[in-house]
Short mmCIF file of C-alpha atoms and ligand atoms in Angstrom, two decimals:
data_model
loop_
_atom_site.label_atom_id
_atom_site.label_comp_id
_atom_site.label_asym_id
_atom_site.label_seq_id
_atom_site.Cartn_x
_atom_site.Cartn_y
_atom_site.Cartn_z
CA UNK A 82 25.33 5.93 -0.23
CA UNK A 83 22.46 8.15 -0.57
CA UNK A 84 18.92 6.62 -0.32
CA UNK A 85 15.66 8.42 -0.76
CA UNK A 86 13.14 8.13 1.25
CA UNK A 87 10.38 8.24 -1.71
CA UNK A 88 10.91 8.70 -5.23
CA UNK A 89 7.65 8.16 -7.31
CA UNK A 90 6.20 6.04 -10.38
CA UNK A 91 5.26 9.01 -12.83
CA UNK A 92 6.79 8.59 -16.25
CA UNK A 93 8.10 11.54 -18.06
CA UNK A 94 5.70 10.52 -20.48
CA UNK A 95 2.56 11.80 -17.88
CA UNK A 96 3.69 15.00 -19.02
CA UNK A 97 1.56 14.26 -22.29
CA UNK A 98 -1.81 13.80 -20.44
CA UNK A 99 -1.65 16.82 -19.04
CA UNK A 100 -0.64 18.62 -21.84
CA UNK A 101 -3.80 17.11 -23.79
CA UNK A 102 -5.41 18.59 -21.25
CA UNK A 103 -3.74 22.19 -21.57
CA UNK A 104 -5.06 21.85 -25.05
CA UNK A 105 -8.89 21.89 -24.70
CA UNK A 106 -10.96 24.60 -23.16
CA UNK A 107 -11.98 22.74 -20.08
CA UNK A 108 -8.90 22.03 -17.28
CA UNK A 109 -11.35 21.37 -14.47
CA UNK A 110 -13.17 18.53 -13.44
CA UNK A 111 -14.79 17.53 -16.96
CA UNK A 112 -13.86 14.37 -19.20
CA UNK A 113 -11.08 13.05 -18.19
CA UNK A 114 -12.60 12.87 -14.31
CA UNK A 115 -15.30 11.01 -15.65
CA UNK A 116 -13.44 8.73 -17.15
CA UNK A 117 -11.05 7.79 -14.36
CA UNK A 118 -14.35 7.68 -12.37
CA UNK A 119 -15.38 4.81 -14.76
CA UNK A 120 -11.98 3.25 -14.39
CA UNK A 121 -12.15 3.67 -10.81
CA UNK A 122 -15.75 1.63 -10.90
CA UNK A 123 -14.11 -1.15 -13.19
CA UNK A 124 -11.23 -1.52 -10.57
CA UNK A 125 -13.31 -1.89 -7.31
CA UNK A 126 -16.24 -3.26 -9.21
CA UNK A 127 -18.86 -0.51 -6.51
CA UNK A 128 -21.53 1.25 -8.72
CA UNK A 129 -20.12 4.84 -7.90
CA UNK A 130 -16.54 6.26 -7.98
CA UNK A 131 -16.06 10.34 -7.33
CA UNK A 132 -12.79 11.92 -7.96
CA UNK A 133 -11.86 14.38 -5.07
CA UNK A 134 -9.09 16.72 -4.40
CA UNK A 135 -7.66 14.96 -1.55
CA UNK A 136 -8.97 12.17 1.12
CA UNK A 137 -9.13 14.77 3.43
CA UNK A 138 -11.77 17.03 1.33
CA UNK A 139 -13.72 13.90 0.00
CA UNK A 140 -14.48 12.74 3.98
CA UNK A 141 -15.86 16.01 4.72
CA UNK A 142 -17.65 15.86 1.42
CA UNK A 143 -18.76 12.78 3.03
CA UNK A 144 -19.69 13.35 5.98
CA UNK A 145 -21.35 16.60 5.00
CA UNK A 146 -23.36 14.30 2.68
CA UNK A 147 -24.18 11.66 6.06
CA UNK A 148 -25.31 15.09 7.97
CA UNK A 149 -22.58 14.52 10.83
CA UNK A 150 -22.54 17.31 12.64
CA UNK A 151 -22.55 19.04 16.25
CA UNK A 152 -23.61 16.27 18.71
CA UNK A 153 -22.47 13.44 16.60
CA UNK A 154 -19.74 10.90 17.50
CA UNK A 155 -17.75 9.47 15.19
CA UNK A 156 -15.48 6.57 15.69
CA UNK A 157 -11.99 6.63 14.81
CA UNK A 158 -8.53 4.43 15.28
CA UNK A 159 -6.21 6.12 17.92
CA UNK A 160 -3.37 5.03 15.32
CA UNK A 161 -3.70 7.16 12.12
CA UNK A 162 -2.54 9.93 10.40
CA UNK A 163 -4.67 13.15 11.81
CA UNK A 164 -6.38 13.79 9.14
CA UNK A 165 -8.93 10.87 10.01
CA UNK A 166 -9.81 12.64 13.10
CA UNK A 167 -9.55 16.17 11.79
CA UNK A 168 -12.33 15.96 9.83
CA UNK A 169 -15.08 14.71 12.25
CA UNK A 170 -13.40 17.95 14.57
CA UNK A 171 -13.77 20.20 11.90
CA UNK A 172 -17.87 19.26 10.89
CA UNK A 173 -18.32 20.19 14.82
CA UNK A 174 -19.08 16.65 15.86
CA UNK A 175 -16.33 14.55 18.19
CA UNK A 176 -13.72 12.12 17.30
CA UNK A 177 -14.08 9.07 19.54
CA UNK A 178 -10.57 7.79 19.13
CA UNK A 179 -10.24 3.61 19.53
CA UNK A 180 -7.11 1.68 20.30
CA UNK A 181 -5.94 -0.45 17.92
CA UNK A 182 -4.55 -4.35 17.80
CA UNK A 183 -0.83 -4.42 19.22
CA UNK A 184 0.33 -7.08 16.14
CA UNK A 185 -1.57 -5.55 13.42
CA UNK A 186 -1.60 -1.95 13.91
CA UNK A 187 -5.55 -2.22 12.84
CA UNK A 188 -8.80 -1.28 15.40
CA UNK A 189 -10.24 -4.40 16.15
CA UNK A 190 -14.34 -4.96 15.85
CA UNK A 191 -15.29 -5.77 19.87
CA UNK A 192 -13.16 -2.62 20.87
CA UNK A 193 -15.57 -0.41 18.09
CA UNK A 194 -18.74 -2.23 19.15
CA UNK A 195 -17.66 -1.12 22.95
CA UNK A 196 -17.70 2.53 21.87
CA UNK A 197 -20.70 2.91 20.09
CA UNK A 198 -23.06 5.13 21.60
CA UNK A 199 -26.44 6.66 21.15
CA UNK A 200 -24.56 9.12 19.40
CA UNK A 201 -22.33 7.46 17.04
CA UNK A 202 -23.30 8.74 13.23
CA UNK A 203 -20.18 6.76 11.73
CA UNK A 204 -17.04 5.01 12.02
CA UNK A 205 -14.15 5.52 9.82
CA UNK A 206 -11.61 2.21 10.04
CA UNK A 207 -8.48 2.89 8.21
CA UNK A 208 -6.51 0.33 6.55
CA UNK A 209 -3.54 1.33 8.30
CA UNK A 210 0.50 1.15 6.26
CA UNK A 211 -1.81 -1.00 3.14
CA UNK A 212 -2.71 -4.02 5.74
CA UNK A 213 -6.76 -4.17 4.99
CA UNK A 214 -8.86 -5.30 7.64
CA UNK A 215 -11.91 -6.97 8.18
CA UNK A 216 -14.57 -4.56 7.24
CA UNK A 217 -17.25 -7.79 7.19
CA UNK A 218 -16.29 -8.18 10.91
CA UNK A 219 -16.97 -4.53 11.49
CA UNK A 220 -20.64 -4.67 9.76
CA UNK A 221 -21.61 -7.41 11.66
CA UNK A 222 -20.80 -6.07 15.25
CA UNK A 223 -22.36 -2.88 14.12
CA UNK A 224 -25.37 -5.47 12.84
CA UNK A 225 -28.02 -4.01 15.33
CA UNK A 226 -27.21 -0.39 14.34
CA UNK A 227 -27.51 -0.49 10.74
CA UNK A 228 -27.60 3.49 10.71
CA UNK A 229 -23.91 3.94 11.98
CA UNK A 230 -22.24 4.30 8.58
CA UNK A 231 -18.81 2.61 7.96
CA UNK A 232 -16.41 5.12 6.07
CA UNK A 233 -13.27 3.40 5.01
CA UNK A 234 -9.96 5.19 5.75
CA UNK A 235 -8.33 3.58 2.40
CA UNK A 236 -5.32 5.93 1.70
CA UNK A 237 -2.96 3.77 1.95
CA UNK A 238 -4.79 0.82 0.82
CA UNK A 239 -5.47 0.99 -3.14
CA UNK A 240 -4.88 -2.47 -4.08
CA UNK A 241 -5.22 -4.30 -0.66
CA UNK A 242 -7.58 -6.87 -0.71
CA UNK A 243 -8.98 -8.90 3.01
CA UNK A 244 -10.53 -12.15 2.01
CA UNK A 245 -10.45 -11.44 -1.43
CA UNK A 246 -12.53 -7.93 -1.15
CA UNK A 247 -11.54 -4.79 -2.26
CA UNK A 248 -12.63 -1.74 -0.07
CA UNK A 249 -16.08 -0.48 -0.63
CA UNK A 250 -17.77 -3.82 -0.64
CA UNK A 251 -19.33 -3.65 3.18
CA UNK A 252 -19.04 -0.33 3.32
CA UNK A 253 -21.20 3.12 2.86
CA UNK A 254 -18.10 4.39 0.83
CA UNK A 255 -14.23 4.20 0.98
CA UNK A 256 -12.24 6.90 0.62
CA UNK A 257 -8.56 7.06 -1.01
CA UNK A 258 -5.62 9.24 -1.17
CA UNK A 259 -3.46 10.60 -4.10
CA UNK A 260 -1.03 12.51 -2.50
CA UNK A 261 2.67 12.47 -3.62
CA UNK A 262 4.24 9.29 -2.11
CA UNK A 263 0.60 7.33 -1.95
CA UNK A 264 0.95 4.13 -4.62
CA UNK A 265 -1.33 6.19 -7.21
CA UNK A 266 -0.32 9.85 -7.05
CA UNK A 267 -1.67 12.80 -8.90
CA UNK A 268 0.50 15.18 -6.04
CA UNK A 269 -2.53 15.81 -4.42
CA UNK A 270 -6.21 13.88 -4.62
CA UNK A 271 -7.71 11.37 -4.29
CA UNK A 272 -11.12 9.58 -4.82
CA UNK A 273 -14.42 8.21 -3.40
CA UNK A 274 -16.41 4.82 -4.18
CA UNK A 275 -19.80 3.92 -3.22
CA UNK A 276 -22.32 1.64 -3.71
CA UNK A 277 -24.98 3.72 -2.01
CA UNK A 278 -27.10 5.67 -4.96
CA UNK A 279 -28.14 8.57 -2.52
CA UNK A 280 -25.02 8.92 -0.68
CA UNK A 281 -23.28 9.45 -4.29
CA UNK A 282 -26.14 12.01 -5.19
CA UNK A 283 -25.51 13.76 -2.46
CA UNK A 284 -21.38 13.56 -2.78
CA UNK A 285 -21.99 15.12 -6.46
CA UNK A 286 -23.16 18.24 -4.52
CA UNK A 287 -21.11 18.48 -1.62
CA UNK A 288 -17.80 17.89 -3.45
CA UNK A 289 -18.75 21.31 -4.96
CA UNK A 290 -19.94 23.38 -2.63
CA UNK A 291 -23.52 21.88 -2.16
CA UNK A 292 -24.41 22.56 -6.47
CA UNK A 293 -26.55 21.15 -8.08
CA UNK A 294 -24.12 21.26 -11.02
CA UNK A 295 -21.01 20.92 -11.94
CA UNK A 296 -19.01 23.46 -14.33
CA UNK A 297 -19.23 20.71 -16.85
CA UNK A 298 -22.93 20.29 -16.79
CA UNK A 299 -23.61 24.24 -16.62
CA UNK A 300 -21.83 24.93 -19.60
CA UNK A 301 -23.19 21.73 -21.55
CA UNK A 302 -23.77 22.51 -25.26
CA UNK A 303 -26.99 24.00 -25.86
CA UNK A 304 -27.00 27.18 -23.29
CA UNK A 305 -26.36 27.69 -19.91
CA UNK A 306 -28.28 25.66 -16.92
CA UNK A 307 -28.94 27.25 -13.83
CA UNK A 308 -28.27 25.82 -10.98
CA UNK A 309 -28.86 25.83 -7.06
CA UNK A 310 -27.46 24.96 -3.96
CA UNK A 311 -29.48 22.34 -2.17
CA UNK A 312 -26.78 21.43 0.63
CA UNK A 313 -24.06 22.70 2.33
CA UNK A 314 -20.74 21.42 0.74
CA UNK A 315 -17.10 22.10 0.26
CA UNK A 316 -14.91 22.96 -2.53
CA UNK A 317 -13.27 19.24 -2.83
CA UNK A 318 -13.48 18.13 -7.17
CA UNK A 319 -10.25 17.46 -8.71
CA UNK A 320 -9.18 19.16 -11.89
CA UNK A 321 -8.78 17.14 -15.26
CA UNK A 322 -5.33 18.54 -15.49
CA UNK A 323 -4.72 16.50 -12.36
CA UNK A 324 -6.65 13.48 -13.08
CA UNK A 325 -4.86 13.23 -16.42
CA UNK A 326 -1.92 11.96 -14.64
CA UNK A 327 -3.92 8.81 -13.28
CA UNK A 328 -5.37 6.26 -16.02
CA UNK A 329 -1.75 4.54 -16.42
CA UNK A 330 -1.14 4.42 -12.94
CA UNK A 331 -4.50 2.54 -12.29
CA UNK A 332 -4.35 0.63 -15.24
CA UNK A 333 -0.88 -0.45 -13.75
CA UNK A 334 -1.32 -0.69 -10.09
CA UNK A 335 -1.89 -4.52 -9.84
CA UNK A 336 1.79 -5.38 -11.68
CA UNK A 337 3.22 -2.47 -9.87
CA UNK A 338 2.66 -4.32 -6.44
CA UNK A 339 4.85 -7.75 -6.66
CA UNK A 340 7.88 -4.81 -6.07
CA UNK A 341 6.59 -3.33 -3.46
CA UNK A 342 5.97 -6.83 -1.82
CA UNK A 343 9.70 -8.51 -2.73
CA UNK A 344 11.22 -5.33 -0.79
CA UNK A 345 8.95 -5.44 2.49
CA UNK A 346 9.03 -9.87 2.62
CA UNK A 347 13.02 -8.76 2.45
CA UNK A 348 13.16 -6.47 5.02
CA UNK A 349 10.17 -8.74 7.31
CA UNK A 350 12.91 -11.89 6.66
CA UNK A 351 15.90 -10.06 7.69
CA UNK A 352 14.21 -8.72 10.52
CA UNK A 353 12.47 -11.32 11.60
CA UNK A 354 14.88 -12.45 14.34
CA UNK A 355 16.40 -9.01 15.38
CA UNK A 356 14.58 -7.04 18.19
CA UNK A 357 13.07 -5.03 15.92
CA UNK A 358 8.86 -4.75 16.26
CA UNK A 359 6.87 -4.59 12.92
CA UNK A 360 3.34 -4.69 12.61
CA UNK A 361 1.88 -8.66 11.64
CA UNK A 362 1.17 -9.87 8.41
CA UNK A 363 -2.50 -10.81 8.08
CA UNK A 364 -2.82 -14.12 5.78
CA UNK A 365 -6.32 -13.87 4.07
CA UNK A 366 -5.37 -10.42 2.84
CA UNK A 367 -3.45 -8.51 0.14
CA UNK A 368 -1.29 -6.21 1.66
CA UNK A 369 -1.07 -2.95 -0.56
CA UNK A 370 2.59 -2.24 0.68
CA UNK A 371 2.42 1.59 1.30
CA UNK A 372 4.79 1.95 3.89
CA UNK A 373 6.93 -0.13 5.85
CA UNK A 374 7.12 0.63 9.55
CA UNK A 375 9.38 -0.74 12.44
CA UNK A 376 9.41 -0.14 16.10
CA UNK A 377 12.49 0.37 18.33
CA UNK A 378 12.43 1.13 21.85
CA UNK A 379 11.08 4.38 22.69
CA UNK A 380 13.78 5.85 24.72
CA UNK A 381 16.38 5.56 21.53
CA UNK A 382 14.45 6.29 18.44
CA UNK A 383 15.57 9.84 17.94
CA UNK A 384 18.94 8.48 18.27
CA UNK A 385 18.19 5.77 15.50
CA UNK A 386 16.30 8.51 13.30
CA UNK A 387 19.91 10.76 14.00
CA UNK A 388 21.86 7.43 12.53
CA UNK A 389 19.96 6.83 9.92
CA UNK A 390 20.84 10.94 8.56
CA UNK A 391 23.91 9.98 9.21
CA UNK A 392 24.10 7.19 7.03
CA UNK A 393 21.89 9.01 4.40
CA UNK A 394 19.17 6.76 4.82
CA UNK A 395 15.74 8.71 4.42
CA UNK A 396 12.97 7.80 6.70
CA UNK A 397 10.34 9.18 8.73
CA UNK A 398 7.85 8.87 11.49
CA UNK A 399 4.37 7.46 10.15
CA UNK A 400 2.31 7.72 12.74
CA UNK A 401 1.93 9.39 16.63
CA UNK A 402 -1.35 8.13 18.63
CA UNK A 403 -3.34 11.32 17.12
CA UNK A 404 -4.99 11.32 20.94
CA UNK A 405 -1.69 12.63 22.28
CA UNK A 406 -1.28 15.61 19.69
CA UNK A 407 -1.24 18.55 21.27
CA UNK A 408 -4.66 20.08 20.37
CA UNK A 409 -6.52 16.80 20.69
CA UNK A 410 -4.86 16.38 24.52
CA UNK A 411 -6.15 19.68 25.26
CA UNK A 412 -9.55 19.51 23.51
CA UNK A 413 -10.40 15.52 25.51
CA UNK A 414 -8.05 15.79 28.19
CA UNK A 415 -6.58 12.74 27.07
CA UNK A 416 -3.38 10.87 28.63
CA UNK A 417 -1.13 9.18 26.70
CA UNK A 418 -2.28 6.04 29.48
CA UNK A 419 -6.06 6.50 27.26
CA UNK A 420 -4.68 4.48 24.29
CA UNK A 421 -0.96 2.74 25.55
CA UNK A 422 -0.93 0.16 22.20
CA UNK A 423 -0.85 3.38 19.76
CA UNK A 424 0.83 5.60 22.55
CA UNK A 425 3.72 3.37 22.43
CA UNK A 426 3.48 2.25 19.11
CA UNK A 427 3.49 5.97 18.34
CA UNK A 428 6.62 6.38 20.11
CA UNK A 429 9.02 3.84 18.51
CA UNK A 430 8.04 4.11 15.22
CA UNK A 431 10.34 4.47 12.37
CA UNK A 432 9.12 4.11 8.32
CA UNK A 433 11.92 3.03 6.26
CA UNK A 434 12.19 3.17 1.98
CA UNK A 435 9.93 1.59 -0.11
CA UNK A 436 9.41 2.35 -3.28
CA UNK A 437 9.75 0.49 -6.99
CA UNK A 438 12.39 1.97 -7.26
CA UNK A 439 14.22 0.99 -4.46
CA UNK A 440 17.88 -0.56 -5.91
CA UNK A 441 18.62 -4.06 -3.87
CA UNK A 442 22.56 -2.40 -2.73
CA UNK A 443 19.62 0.34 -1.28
CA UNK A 444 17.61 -1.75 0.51
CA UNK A 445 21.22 -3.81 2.02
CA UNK A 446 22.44 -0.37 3.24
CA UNK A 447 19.18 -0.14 5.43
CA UNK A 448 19.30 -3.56 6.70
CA UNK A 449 22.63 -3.60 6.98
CA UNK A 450 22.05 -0.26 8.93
CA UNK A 451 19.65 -2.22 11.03
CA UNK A 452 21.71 -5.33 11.97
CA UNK A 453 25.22 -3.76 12.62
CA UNK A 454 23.73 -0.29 14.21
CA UNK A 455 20.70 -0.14 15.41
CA UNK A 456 20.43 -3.50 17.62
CA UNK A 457 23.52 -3.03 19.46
CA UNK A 458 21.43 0.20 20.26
CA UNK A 459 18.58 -1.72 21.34
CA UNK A 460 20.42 -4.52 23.31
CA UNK A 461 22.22 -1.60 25.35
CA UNK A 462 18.92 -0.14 26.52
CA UNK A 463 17.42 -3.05 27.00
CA UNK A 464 20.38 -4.61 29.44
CA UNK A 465 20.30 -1.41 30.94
CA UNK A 466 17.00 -2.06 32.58
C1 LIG B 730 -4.43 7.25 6.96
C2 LIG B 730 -4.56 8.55 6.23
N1 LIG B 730 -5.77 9.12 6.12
C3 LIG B 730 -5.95 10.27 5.47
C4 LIG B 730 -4.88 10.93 4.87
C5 LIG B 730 -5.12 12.25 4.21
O1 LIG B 730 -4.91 12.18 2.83
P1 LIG B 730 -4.81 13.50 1.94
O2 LIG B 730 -3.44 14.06 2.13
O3 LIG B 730 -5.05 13.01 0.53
O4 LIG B 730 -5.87 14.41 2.40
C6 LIG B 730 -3.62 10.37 4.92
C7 LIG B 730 -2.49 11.05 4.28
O5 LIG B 730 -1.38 10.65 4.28
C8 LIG B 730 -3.43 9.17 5.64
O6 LIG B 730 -2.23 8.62 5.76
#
């Protein structure tokens, strides 16, 4: 039995938005953007939404729009997907990677507060697999540095909810992704919400390439504006043809989730008493179910990601301690020793399927996979030591 290792929500029926689209003069970022933008505010209930071609464009829209820049520190989980380094790197200021909790997966607040420094500009906490954490917690050890801006790593954490709050309530801004196998997916984008009325002035320019105008608004009926360019930006809006593809997804997303849940509570239960590691369930949050990751032993997860080709189970490897990437090892010097809870995390992960559409004889073939294969696997290695 095959099983994929994604397959997405789109209906063929998206294929209409976008050909509304196709069929009026503007395909950039004009109507349609602004009204997922209003959708967006509805959703999260923050004043501001911005739609952005991917998370990784909207953070340096940002933190262009923050000023971080050369001499600047910017905190950021050890556990992550590179990007959420990458683009502190690439403004010319450094990543200050923190370790994260060994249960949860998420950076904990007395481990940020211990790495703030004269320097720090911002820190960007990232809701890590859909688990949100406390961003309260984090405000209120930051409480006597009210100018280190929280940023919100929220790609994988759309409708996650800690205590009840969405992202973006204790926050400058929180930042999602679109991309293909993210739980709303226009392929590539992803958005920006604020409550902050000059950091979401300044966004409007930097998202597009520090104007003072968008295409819209220079072409508005009634002659051409001029515009200027009153900061340095990037080129990070999303196109209408794009964000065409979005309204039913959002306006969807909350009954979409009980599936997502039913297959990850099946695979926690049936793993719950196997040697198999998976990151803790927080219980005064919503868990936005974006990926489910285990942890095996180190020394035999190649061999388990070899078995699972072989039994044509898809999976992948979500994420490495970004600290021990190449380029960031020889940019810091850093030892995989420097963070051991996301070095080792790092090195036994495993994501397995999860998707809607993930057929219950599916879901038995992986955990069937699990129990017969893989922990004979792990009980050898382990009475080998
Ligand atoms: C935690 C995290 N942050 C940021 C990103 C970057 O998102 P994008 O591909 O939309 O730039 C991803 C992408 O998977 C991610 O997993």
């Amino acid at each position: 039995m095959q099983v994929d290792f994604y397959v997405h929500d789109l209906k063929p029926s998206a294929a209409d938005s976008v050909a509304q689209v196709i069929g009026t003069p503007f395909i950039t970022s004009g109507p349609v953007s602004r009204r997922v933008e209003k959708q967006l505010v509805d959703y999260f209930g923050t004043k501001y939404a911005l739609l952005v071609s991917s998370w990784t464009s909207g953070a340096v829209a940002t933190l262009l729009a923050l000023g971080v820049g050369p001499g600047d520190e910017v905190l950021v989980p050890a556990m992550t997907f590179i990007a959420t380094a990458n683009v502190v790197q690439l403004l010319g200021a450094r990543p200050v990677f923190v370790d994260v909790d060994p249960d949860t997966l998420l950076v904990y607040p007395d481990l940020i507060a211990r790495a703030v420094t004269t320097r720090t500009k911002a820190v960007i906490p990232v809701h890590i697999y859909g688990q949100m954490l406390d961003i309260a917690a984090v405000r209120s050890v930051l409480r006597d540095r009210p100018d280190i801006a929280i940023i919100e790593d929220s790609a994988h954490c759309f409708e996650g909810e800690f205590a009840g709050q969405k992202p973006g309530a204790h926050s400058a801004a929180a930042i999602f992704s679109f991309y293909a196998t993210k739980n709303v997916t226009c392929g590539e984008g992803g958005a920006i919400i604020t409550n902050d009325s000059d950091l979401y002035h300044k966004i409007l320019q930097t998202r597009i390439h520090g104007m003072s105008a968008g295409a819209i608004d220079r072409f508005r009926i009634g002659g051409y504006q001029h515009w200027d360019m009153q900061r340095l930006g990037v080129k990070a809006n999303l196109p209408d043809l794009l964000a065409a593809l979005l309204p039913p997804q959002i306006a969807t997303i909350d009954e979409r989730l009980p599936k997502r849940e039913e297959i990850a509570s099946r695979y926690e239960a049936a793993f719950a008493n196997l040697p198999i590691r998976m990151p803790r369930r927080l219980t005064n949050s919503r868990h936005a179910r974006h990926l489910f990751p285990i942890h095996v032993p180190p020394a035999i997860r190649d061999e388990v990601l070899a078995l699972f080709a072989h039994r044509k189970i898809g999976c992948t490897v979500n994420y490495r301690s970004v600290p021990t990437m190449s380029y960031y090892r020889r940019s810091y010097n850093y030892r995989p020793e420097s963070f051991p809870v996301s070095h080792d995390w790092g090195s036994g992960t495993i994501t397995l399927p999860l998707y809607a559409a993930l057929a219950r004889d599916a879901q038995d073939h992986v955990i069937d996979t699990i129990r017969s294969d893989v922990v004979p696997m792990i009980d050898k290695v382990r009475s080998a030591v």
